[in-house]
XYZ file of C-alpha atoms in Angstrom:
644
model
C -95.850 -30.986 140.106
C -98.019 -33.524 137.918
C -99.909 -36.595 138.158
C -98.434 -39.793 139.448
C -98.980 -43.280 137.019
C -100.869 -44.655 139.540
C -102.745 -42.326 141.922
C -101.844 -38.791 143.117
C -99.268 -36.073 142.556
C -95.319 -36.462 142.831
C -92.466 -33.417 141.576
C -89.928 -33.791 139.122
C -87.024 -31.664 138.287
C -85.230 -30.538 134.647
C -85.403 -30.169 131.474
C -87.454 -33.302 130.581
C -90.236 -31.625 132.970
C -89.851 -28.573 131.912
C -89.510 -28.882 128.120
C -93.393 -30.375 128.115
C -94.985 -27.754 130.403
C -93.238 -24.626 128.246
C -94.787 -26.733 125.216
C -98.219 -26.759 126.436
C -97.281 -22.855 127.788
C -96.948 -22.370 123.812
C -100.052 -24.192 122.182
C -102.650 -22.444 124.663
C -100.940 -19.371 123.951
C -101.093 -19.612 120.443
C -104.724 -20.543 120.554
C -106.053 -17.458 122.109
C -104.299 -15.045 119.161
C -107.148 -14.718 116.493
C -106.154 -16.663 113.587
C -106.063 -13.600 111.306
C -103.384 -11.735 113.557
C -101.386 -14.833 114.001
C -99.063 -14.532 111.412
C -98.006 -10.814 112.217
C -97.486 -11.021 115.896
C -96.607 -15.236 116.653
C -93.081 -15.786 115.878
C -89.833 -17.830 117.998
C -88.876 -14.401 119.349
C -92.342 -12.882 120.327
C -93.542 -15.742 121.985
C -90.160 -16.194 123.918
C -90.538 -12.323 125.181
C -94.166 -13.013 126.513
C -92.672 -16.478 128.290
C -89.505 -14.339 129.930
C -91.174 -11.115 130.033
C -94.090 -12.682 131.840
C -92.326 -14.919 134.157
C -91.927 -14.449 137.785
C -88.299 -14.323 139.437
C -87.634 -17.078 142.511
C -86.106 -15.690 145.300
C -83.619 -18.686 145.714
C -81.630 -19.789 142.961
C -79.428 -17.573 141.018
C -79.852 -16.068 137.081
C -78.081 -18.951 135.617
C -79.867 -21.174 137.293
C -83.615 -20.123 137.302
C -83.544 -17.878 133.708
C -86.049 -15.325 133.519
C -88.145 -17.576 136.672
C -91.304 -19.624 136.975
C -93.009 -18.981 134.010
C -97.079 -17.432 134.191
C -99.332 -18.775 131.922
C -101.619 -15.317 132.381
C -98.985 -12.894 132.790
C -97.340 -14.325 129.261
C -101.053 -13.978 127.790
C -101.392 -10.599 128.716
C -97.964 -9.082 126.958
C -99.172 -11.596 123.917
C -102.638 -9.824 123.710
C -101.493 -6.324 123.714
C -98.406 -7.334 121.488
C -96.996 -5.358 119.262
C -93.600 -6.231 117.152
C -90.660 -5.004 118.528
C -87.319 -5.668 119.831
C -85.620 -6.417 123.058
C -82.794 -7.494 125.210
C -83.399 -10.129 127.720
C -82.617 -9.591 130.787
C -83.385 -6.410 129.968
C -82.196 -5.193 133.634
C -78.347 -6.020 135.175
C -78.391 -5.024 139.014
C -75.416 -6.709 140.219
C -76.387 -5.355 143.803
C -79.227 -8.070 144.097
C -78.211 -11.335 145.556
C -78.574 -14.299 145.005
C -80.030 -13.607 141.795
C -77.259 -11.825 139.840
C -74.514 -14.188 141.541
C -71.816 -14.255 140.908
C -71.343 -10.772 139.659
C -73.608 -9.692 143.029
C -70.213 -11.434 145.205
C -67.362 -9.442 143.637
C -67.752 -5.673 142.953
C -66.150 -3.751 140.195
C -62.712 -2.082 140.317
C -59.917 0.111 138.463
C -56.982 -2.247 137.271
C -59.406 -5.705 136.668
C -59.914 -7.828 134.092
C -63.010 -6.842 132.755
C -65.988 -8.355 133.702
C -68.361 -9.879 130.958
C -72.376 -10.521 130.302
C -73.640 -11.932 127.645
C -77.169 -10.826 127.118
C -79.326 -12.389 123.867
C -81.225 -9.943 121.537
C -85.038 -10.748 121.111
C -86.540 -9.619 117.306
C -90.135 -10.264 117.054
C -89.889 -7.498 113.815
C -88.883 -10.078 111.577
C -86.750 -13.059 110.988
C -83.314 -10.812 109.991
C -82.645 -7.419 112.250
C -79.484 -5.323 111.940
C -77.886 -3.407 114.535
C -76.455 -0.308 112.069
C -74.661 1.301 114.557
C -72.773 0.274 117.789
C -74.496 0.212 121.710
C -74.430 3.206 123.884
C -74.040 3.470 127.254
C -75.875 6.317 129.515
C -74.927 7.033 133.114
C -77.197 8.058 135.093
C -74.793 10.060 136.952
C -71.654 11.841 136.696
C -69.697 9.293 138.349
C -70.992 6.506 135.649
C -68.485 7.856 133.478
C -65.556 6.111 135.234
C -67.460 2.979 133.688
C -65.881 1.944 130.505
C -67.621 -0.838 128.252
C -67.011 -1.866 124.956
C -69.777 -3.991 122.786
C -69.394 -6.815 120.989
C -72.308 -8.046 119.073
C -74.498 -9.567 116.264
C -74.614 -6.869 113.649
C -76.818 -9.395 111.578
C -79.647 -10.655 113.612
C -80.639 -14.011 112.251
C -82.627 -16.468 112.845
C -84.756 -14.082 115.337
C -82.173 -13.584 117.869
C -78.688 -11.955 118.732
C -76.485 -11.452 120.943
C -75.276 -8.459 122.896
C -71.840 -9.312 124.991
C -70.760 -6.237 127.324
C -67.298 -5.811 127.950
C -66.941 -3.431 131.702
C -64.105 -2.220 133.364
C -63.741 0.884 135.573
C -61.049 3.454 134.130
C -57.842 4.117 135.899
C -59.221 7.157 137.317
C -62.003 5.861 139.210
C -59.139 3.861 140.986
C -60.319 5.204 144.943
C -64.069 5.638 143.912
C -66.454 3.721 145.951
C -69.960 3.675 145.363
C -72.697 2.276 142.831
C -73.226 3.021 139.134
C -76.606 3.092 137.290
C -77.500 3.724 133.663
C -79.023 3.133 130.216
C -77.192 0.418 127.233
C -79.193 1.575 124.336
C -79.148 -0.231 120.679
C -81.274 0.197 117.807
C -82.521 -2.672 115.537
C -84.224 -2.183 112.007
C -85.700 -5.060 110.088
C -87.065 -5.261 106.310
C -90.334 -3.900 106.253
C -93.485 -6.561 106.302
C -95.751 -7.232 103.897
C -97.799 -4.087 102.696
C -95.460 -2.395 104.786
C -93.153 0.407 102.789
C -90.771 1.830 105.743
C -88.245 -0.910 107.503
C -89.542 -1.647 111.037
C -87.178 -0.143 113.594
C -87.389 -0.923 117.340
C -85.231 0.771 120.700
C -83.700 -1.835 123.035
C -82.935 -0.775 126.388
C -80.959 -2.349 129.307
C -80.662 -0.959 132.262
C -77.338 -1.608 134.380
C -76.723 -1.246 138.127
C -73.364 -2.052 139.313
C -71.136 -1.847 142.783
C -67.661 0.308 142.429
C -64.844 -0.361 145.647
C -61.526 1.347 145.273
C -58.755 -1.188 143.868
C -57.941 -3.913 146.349
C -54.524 -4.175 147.479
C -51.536 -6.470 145.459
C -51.561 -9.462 147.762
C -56.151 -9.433 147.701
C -55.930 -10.295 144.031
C -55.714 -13.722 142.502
C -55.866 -13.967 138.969
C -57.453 -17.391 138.446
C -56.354 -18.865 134.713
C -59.420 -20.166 132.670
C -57.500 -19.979 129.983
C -55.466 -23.149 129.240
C -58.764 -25.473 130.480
C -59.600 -27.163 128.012
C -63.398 -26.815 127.063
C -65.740 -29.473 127.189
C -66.247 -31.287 124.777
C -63.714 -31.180 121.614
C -62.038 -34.227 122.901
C -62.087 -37.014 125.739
C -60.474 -35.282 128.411
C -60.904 -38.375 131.530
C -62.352 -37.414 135.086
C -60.402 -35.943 137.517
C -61.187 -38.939 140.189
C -60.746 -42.432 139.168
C -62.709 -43.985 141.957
C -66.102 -42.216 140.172
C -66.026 -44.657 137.317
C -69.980 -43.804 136.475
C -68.726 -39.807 134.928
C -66.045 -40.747 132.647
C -65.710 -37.500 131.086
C -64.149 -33.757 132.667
C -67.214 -32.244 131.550
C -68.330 -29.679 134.221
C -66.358 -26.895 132.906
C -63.586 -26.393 135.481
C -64.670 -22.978 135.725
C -64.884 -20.765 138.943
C -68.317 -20.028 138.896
C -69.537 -24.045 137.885
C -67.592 -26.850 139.990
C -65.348 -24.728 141.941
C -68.303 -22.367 143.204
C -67.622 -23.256 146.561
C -64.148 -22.653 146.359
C -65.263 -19.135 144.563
C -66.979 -18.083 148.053
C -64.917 -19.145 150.346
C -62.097 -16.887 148.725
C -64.535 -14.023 148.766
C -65.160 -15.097 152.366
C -61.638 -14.678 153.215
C -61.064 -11.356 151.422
C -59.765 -12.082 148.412
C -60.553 -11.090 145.001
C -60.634 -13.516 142.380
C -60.521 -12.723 138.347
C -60.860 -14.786 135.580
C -57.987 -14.688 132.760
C -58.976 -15.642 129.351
C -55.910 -15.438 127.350
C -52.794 -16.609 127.666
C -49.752 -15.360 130.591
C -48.342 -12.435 127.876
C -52.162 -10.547 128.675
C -51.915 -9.648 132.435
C -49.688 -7.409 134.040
C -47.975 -9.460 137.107
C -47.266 -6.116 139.247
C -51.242 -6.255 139.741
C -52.025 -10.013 141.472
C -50.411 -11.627 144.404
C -51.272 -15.230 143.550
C -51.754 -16.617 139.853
C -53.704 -19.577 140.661
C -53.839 -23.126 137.990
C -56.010 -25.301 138.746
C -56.577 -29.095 136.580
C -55.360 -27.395 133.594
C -54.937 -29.855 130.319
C -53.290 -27.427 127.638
C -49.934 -26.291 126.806
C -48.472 -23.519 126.977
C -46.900 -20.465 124.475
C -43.043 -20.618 124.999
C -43.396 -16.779 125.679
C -45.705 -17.317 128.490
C -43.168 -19.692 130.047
C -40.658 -17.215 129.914
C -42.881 -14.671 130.921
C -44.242 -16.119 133.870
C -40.246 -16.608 135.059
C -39.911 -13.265 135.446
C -43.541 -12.639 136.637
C -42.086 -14.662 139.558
C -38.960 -14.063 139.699
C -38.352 -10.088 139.072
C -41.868 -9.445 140.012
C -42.607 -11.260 143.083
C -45.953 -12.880 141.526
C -47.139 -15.822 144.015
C -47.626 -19.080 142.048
C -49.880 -21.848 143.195
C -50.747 -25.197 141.143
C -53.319 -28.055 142.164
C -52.107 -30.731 139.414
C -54.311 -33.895 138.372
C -53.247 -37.412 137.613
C -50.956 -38.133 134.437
C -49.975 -42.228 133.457
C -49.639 -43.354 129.995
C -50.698 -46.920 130.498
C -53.964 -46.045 132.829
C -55.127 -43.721 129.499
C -54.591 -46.618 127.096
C -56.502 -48.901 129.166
C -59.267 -46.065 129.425
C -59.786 -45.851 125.576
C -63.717 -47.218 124.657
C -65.819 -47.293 121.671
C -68.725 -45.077 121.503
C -71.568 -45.865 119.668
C -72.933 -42.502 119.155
C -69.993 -41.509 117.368
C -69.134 -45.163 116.015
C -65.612 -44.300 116.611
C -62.724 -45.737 119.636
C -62.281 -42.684 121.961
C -59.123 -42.483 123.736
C -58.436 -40.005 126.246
C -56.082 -36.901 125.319
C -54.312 -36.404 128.223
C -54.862 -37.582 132.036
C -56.907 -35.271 134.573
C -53.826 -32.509 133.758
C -51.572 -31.856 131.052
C -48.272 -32.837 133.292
C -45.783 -32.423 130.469
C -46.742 -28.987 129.837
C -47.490 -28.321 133.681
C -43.939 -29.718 133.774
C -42.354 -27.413 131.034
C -43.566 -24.193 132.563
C -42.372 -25.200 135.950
C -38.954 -26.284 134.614
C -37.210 -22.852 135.239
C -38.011 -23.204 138.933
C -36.350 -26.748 139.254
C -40.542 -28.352 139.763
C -41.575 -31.669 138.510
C -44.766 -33.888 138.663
C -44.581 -37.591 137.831
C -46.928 -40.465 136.846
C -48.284 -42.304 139.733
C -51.658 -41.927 140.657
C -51.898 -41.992 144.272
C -54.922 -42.224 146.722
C -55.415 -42.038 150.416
C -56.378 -40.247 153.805
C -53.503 -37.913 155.319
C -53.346 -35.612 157.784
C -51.232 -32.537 158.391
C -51.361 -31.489 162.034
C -54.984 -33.015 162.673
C -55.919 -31.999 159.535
C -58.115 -34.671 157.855
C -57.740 -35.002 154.396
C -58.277 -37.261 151.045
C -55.797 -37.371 148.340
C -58.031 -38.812 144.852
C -56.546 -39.764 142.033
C -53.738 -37.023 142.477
C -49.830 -37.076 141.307
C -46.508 -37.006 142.760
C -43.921 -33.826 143.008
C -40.524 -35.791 141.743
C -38.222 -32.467 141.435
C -38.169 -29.947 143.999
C -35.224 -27.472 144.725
C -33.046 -27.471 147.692
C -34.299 -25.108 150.725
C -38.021 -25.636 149.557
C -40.187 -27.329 151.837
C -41.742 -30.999 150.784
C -44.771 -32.726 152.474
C -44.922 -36.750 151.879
C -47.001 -39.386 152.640
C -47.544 -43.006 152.067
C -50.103 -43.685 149.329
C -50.958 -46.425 146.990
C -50.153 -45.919 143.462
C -53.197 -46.913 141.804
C -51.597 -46.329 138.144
C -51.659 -48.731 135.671
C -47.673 -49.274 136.141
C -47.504 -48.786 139.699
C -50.431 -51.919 139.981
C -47.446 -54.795 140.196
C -45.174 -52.859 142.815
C -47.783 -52.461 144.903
C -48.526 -55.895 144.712
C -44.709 -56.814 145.793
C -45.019 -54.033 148.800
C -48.840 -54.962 149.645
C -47.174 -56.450 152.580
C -44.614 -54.165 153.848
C -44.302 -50.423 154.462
C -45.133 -47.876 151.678
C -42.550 -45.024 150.688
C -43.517 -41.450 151.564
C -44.397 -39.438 148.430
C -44.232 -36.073 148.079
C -47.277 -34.376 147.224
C -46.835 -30.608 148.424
C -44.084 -28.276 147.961
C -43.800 -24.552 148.880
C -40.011 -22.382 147.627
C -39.193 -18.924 148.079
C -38.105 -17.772 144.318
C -36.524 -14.417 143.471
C -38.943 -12.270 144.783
C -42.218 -14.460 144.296
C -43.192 -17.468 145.996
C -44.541 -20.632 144.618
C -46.846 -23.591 146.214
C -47.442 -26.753 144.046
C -50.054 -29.475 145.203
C -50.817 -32.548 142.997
C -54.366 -33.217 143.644
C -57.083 -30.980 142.484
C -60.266 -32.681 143.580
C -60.417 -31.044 147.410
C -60.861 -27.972 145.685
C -63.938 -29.330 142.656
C -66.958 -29.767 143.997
C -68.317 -32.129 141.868
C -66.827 -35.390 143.469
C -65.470 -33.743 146.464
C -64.467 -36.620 149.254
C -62.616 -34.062 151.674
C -62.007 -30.163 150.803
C -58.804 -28.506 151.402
C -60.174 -25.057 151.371
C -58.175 -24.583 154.814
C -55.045 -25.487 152.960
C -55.344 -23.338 150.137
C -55.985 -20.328 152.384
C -52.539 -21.066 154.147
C -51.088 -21.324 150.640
C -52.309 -17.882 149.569
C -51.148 -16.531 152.624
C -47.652 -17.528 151.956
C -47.881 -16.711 147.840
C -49.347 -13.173 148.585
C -48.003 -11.884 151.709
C -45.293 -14.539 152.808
C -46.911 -15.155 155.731
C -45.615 -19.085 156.634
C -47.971 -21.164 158.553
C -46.048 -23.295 161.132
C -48.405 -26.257 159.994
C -46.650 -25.997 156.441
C -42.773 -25.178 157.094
C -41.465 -26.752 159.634
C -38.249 -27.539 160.224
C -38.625 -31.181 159.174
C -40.003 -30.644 155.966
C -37.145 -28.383 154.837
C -35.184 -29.999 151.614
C -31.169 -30.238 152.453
C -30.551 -31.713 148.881
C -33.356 -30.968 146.350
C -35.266 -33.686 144.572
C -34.416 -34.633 141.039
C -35.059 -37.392 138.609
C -34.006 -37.861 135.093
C -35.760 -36.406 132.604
C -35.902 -39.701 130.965
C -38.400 -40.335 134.271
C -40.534 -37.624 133.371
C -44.244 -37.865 131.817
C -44.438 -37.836 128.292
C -46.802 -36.382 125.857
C -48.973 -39.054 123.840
C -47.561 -38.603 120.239
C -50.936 -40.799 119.080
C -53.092 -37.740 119.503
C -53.263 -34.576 117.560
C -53.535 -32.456 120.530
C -54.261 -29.178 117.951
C -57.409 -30.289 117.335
C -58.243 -29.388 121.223
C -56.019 -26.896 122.252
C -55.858 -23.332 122.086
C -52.253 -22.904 122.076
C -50.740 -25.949 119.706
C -50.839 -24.207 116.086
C -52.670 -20.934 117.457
C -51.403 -17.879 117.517
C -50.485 -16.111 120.231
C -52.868 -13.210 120.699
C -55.101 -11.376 123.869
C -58.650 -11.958 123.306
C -61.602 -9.625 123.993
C -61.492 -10.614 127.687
C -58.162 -8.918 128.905
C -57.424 -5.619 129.445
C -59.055 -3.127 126.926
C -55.616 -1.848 126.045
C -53.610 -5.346 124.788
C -56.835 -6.801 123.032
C -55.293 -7.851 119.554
C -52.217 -7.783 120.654
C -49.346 -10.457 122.051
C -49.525 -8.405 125.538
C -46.844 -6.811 127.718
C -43.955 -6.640 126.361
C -44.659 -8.582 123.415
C -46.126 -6.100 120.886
C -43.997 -3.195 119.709
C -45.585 0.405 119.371
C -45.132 3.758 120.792
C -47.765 3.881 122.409
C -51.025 1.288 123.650
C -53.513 0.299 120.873
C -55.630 2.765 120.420
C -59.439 0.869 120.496
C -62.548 2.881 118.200
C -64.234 5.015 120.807
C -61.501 4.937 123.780
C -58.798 7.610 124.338
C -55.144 6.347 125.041
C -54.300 5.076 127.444
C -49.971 3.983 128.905
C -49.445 2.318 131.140
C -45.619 2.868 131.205
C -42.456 0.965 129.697
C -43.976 -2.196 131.511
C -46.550 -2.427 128.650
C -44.625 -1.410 125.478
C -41.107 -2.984 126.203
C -39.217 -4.587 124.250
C -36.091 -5.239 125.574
C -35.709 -8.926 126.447
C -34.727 -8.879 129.975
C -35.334 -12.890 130.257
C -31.217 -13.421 130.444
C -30.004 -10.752 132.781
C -28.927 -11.447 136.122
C -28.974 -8.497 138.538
C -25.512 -8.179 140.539
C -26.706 -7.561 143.997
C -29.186 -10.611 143.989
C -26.755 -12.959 142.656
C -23.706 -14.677 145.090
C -22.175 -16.703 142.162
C -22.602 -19.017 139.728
C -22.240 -22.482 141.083
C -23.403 -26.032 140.523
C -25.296 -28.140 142.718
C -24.724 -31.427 143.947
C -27.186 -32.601 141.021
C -24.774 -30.500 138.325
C -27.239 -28.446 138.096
C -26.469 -25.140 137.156
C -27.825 -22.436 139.826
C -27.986 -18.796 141.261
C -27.882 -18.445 144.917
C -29.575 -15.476 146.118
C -27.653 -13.621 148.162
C -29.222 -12.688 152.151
C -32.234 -14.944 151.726
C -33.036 -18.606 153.216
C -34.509 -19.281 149.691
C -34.085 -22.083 147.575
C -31.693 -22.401 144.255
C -33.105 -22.785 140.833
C -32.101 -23.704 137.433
C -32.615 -20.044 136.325
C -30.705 -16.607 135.925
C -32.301 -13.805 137.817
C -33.751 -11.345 135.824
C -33.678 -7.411 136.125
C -34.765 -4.355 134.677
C -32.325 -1.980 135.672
C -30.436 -2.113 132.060
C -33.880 -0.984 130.215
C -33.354 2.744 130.031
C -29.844 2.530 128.531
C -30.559 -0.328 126.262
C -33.522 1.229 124.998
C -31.543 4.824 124.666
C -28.512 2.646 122.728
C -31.217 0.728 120.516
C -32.488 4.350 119.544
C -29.378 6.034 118.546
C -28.960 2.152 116.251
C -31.588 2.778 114.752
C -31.354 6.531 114.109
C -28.254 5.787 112.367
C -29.104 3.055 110.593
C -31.678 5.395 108.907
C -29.712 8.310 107.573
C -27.197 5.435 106.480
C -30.321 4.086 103.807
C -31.491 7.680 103.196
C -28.489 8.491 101.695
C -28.009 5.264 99.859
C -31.577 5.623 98.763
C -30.752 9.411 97.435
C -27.752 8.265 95.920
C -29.616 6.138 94.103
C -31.750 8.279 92.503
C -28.983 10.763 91.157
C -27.130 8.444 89.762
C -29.901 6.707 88.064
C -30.684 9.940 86.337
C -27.280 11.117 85.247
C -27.085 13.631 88.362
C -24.703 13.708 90.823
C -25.515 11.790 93.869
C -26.422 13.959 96.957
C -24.257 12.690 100.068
C-alpha cells in the first residue's frame, strides 16, 4: 500500500514496489547501528539475515513465490541490535510436509528408485567478505530410519562476495524401497573467514539446516512419468519464438517450460490423478526405462545425442517404455519473416528454431515410422463433445499402418500455407492429422502436435482430459473408446518424402544454444547418484557402478554396466518376417499382436550372457597372446632366450 498522486491510498504489486520499500527497510536500519559499530556488524550479508530472518511467512503463496515473507521493519531491528557476525543458510529450515509453502516438493513425496530431488539453498557470511567451507556438509538424522536418506552436497567451497551456495542432492537408498513415513534431521557445514582487524584467530561460524521430508514406498511402473527438462532450451541464450502465434505482444519462449513454472497446472492435475512426475536433467542414456511408464516431451527445441535415439528405441521397443510428445509449430518462411532488430543489443535477431525443434523431434521418432511437418494450424475441434483449441500447433505427416490418426480441418496459418488457403478460402478444408497413438514392441507411443493446452501461460482451452487418456494408454494400455475407434484405425500408414520434411536452418549456429550440438555426452549431477559422470546405462564400461566419495557401491545389474550393443538384434519369437510395405518400406511384423509395423528391427536381450561369456574368453586370449610377445621381447633384447 502507498499514497495515491492525487489523494488517498491505492496497492501495487512487484519488484518496482518492492525494491523501494526494502531500500527504505535498509537506510532506517542502518541508522539505528551506532556509527562506531557500523563497520563490524553492517555488511550485504548481515543486513540480508536481519531482512529474511526477521520476516514473517504468508500463509498463501508458496517459497518461490513469497521468499523468506513480508518483511518486519522491528523484527529485522531486533536480530540487527543484538547482532553478532556469523554465518547462515537461508532457509535455514526444509519441511516439505508444509503446504503451500514448500510446494512443490510439499505435492510429491520422496521415494527409492527416483531421480533425486534438488534444493538449492544460498549461504549467508556476515564474518567477512571471503568464507571457506574446508570440509564437505553433513547430514544428521534424527532417527534411525533417516539413514535410508542419501544426499550428496554440492557447493561454494570459496564464499565470495558474501554469499554461497549450498545445493542438496536427496534420494532415498534402495533399501528404504517399502518404507513409509517422514524423515527429520540436521545438514551441518562449517565456514571460517580471515580474521578482522585486531583480530588474530580466523572467525569460524556453524550453519545449520534443518530438513523434514515425506518417505512412500516406490510407486508402481505405470505411476511414474519421467518428464524431460532436459533438451528445453533455457531462456535466454537465443530467440527461441512463442509457442502461440496469435499472442503477438510475448514474442519470446521465455517462461521456462518447466513443470513447476508454466505447466504448474498440468503438474497438479497429474498428482491429482495419481501419478508421479520426475524431472530428468540429462540426456535419454541417464535413466533406466524399466522404472517409468510414460517418458513425457513436451515443446522441446534441442537435438538430440545419436545414442539417446537409439536408446530410447529400445527403451520402447524391448522395454515397453510409454512415449508421449506434445510438438510446437515448425515453418521456415514464418521464422524469416519473424526476424527483428533489437535495439538493446543493436543486433537483427532471428529466431533459432520454431516453438519445437521438429527436425530433431523428427529424427528421434524416425525408428518408429513418426513425422511432423510445417504447417501451422489453428482452430476449435472436438473429439466426442470434447471442446478444444488447436494454437499455433503442427501436423503428423508419417504415421505407421495399424496406428490410430485423429484429423481435422484447420487453417494453415504458415507463412507458405497463406496462398493455398487463399485458393481453398472458399471450399472445404482437408482433414489434418494432428494425433496419433501405435502399439510398438512392447511400449506404446502417443504423439500430439500442439503443446499450448497443456502451458498455462496463453492457455485458450486445456487438454488435461486428453493427456490423462493418453497416459492411460502409454502406461497401462488401457484404450479409451473416445481415442481408438474403429474409424480412426490406419489401413495404409502415412508417409511423405523426406524431401517434404522440415529442415534445420543452416543460418544459425545452433551450438551456441544447445546442450547437445558439440557437447559431450555425459549425466549431470541431477540423475541417479550412481551414472553421475558417466554416459549412463549401458554406455560406460566398468565392472562395477562408479563408486562416488562417501557412498558405498552400489549394482544395479547387467542393465547398468552392459555393453553389448543389442540395438540390431531381432528376437525370433516376436518377429513373423521380414517384409516390405506398400511404401517399400522395410518392416517387422510382430507376430500375435494388432500392432502397427515400423521401420525398425526388434531388439532383445536374450544373446547378452553368451556374448558377454564369448567377449571374455576374446579377451582372455588376446592377453596371454601380448604377454608372451611382451616376454619375448625382453629375452631377446638381452641376449636370453625368449620365455614362451
Amino acid at each position: 500500500m502507498g499514497s495515491k498522486i492525487s489523494t488517498g491510498c491505492k496497492s501495487l504489486s512487484g519488484t518496482s514496489v518492492a525494491s523501494p520499500v526494502v531500500a527504505g527497510m535498509v537506510c532506517l536500519l542502518v541508522s539505528v547501528i551506532p556509527e562506531s559499530a557500523r563497520k563490524d556488524i553492517l555488511n550485504p550479508a548481515s543486513m540480508k539475515q536481519a531482512l529474511v530472518e526477521g520476516a514473517a511467512k504468508l500463509s498463501g503463496p508458496n517459497m518461490y513465490e513469497q521468499g523468506a515473507g513480508r518483511v518486519d521493519l522491528l523484527e529485522s531491528y531486533e536480530i540487527l541490535k543484538g547482532y553478532h557476525p556469523r554465518a547462515s543458510i537461508f532457509p535455514s529450515v526444509l519441511d516439505f510436509t508444509d503446504c503451500p509453502y514448500s510446494w512443490p516438493f510439499c505435492r510429491q513425496p520422496l521415494y527409492a528408485g527416483a531421480m533425486p530431488v534438488m534444493f538449492n539453498a544460498t549461504i549467508l557470511n556476515g564474518m567477512g567478505a571471503i568464507g571457506y567451507i574446508e570440509s564437505p556438509p553433513t547430514w544428521h538424522p534424527a532417527e534411525e530410519e533417516g539413514n535410508l536418506l542419501s544426499i550428496h552436497f554440492t557447493y561454494s567451497e570459496v564464499i565470495w562476495p558474501w554469499t554461497g551456495y549450498l545445493a542438496l542432492h536427496m534420494q532415498i537408498k534402495e533399501e528404504g524401497v517399502q518404507f513409509s513415513g517422514e524423515i527429520e534431521g540436521n545438514v551441518t557445514l562449517r565456514v571460517f573467514s580471515p580474521p578482522s582487524s585486531g583480530e588474530k584467530s580466523p572467525r569460524s561460524s556453524t550453519c545449520v539446516l534443518q530438513l523434514k521430508l515425506k518417505v512412500v514406498p516406490t510407486p508402481p511402473r505405470h505411476k511414474r512419468v519421467l518428464w524431460d527438462q532436459f533438451h528445453n532450451i533455457k531462456y535466454p541464450p537465443g530467440y527461441i519464438p512463442r509457442d502461440s502465434l496469435d499472442v503477438r505482444n510475448d514474442i519470446l519462449d521465455w517462461h521456462g517450460d518447466h513443470l513447476h513454472t508454466n505447466f504448474h497446472i498440468m503438474f497438479n492435475m497429474l498428482r491429482d490423478a495419481g501419478y508421479y512426475v520426475e524431472t530428468l536433467g540429462s540426456p535419454f542414456t541417464c535413466f533406466d526405462a524399466r522404472q517409468y511408464g510414460t517418458l513425457l516431451l513436451v515443446d522441446l527445441e534441442d537435438e538430440y545425442f545419436l545414442e539417446e535415439i537409439e536408446k530410447l528405441r529400445d527403451d520402447v521397443i524391448s522395454t515397453g517404455l510409454g512415449l508421449v510428445v506434445f510438438a510446437e509449430w515448425y515453418n521456415m518462411d514464418t521464422m524469416v519473416k519473424m526476424r527483428f532488430f533489437d535495439d538493446n543489443t543493436r543486433s537483427w535477431w532471428t529466431p533459432v528454431t520454431g516453438g519445437a525443434n521438429i527436425p530433431a523431434l523428427n529424427d528421434l521418432l524416425a525408428p518408429f515410422g513418426i513425422a511432423f511437418g510445417d504447417k501451422i494450424l489453428n482452430g476449435d475441434f472436438s473429439i466426442d463433445g470434447e471442446q478444444s483449441r488447436y494454437a499455433s500447433g503442427t501436423d503428423i505427416v508419417r504415421f505407421p499402418r495399424g496406428g490410430y490418426t485423429h484429423g481435422f480441418p484447420f487453417l494453415d496459418s504458415s507463412e507458405s500455407g497463406a496462398t493455398q488457403n487463399v485458393l481453398t478460402s472458399g471450399t472445404a478444408k482437408a482433414d489434418s492429422s494432428i494425433l496419433g497413438l501405435v502399439e510398438v514392441g512392447q511400449g506404446r507411443i502417443a504423439v500430439y502436435g500442439d503443446s499450448n493446452c497443456l502451458d498455462s501461460s496463453h492457455m485458450v482451452t486445456n487438454c488435461y482430459w486428453l493427456l490423462k487418456k493418453i497416459l492411460d494408454f502409454t502406461s497401462r494400455n488401457v484404450k479409451d473408446p473416445l481415442l481408438f475407434p474403429v474409424s480412426s484405425k490406419n489401413d495404409a500408414a502415412l508417409f511423405v518424402d523426406d524431401n517434404q520434411l522440415p529442415t534445420r536452418r543452416t543460418d544459425v549456429n545452433f551450438s551456441s544454444y544447445s546442450a547437445v550440438v558439440g557437447k559431450d555426452l555425459i549425466c549431470r549431477s541431477d540423475s541417479r547418484f550412481e551414472v553421475w559422470g558417466t554416459k549412463g546405462y549401458n554406455l560406460h564400461v566398468r565392472g562395477r557402478n562408479r563408486r562416488l566419495p562417501g557412498y558405498p557401491l552400489i549394482d544395479l545389474g547387467r542393465g547398468l554396466n552392459s555393453t553389448f550393443d543389442t540395438s540390431n538384434l531381432k528376437s525370433p519369437k516376436d518377429t513373423q518376417k521380414n517384409k516390405v510395405d506398400s511404401l517399400g518400406i522395410r518392416t517387422w511384423g510382430m507376430l500375435s499382436r494388432d500392432e502397427a509395423d515400423v521401420p525398425v528391427l526388434v531388439a532383445s536381450h536374450w544373446l547378452l550372457p553368451a556374448a558377454v561369456a564369448i567377449t571374455g574368453l576374446v579377451l582372455l586370449s588376446l592377453w596371454h597372446i601380448r604377454q608372451r610377445r611382451r616376454r619375448r621381447r625382453r629375452g631377446s633384447g638381452s641376449g636370453r632366450l625368449g620365455n614362451l
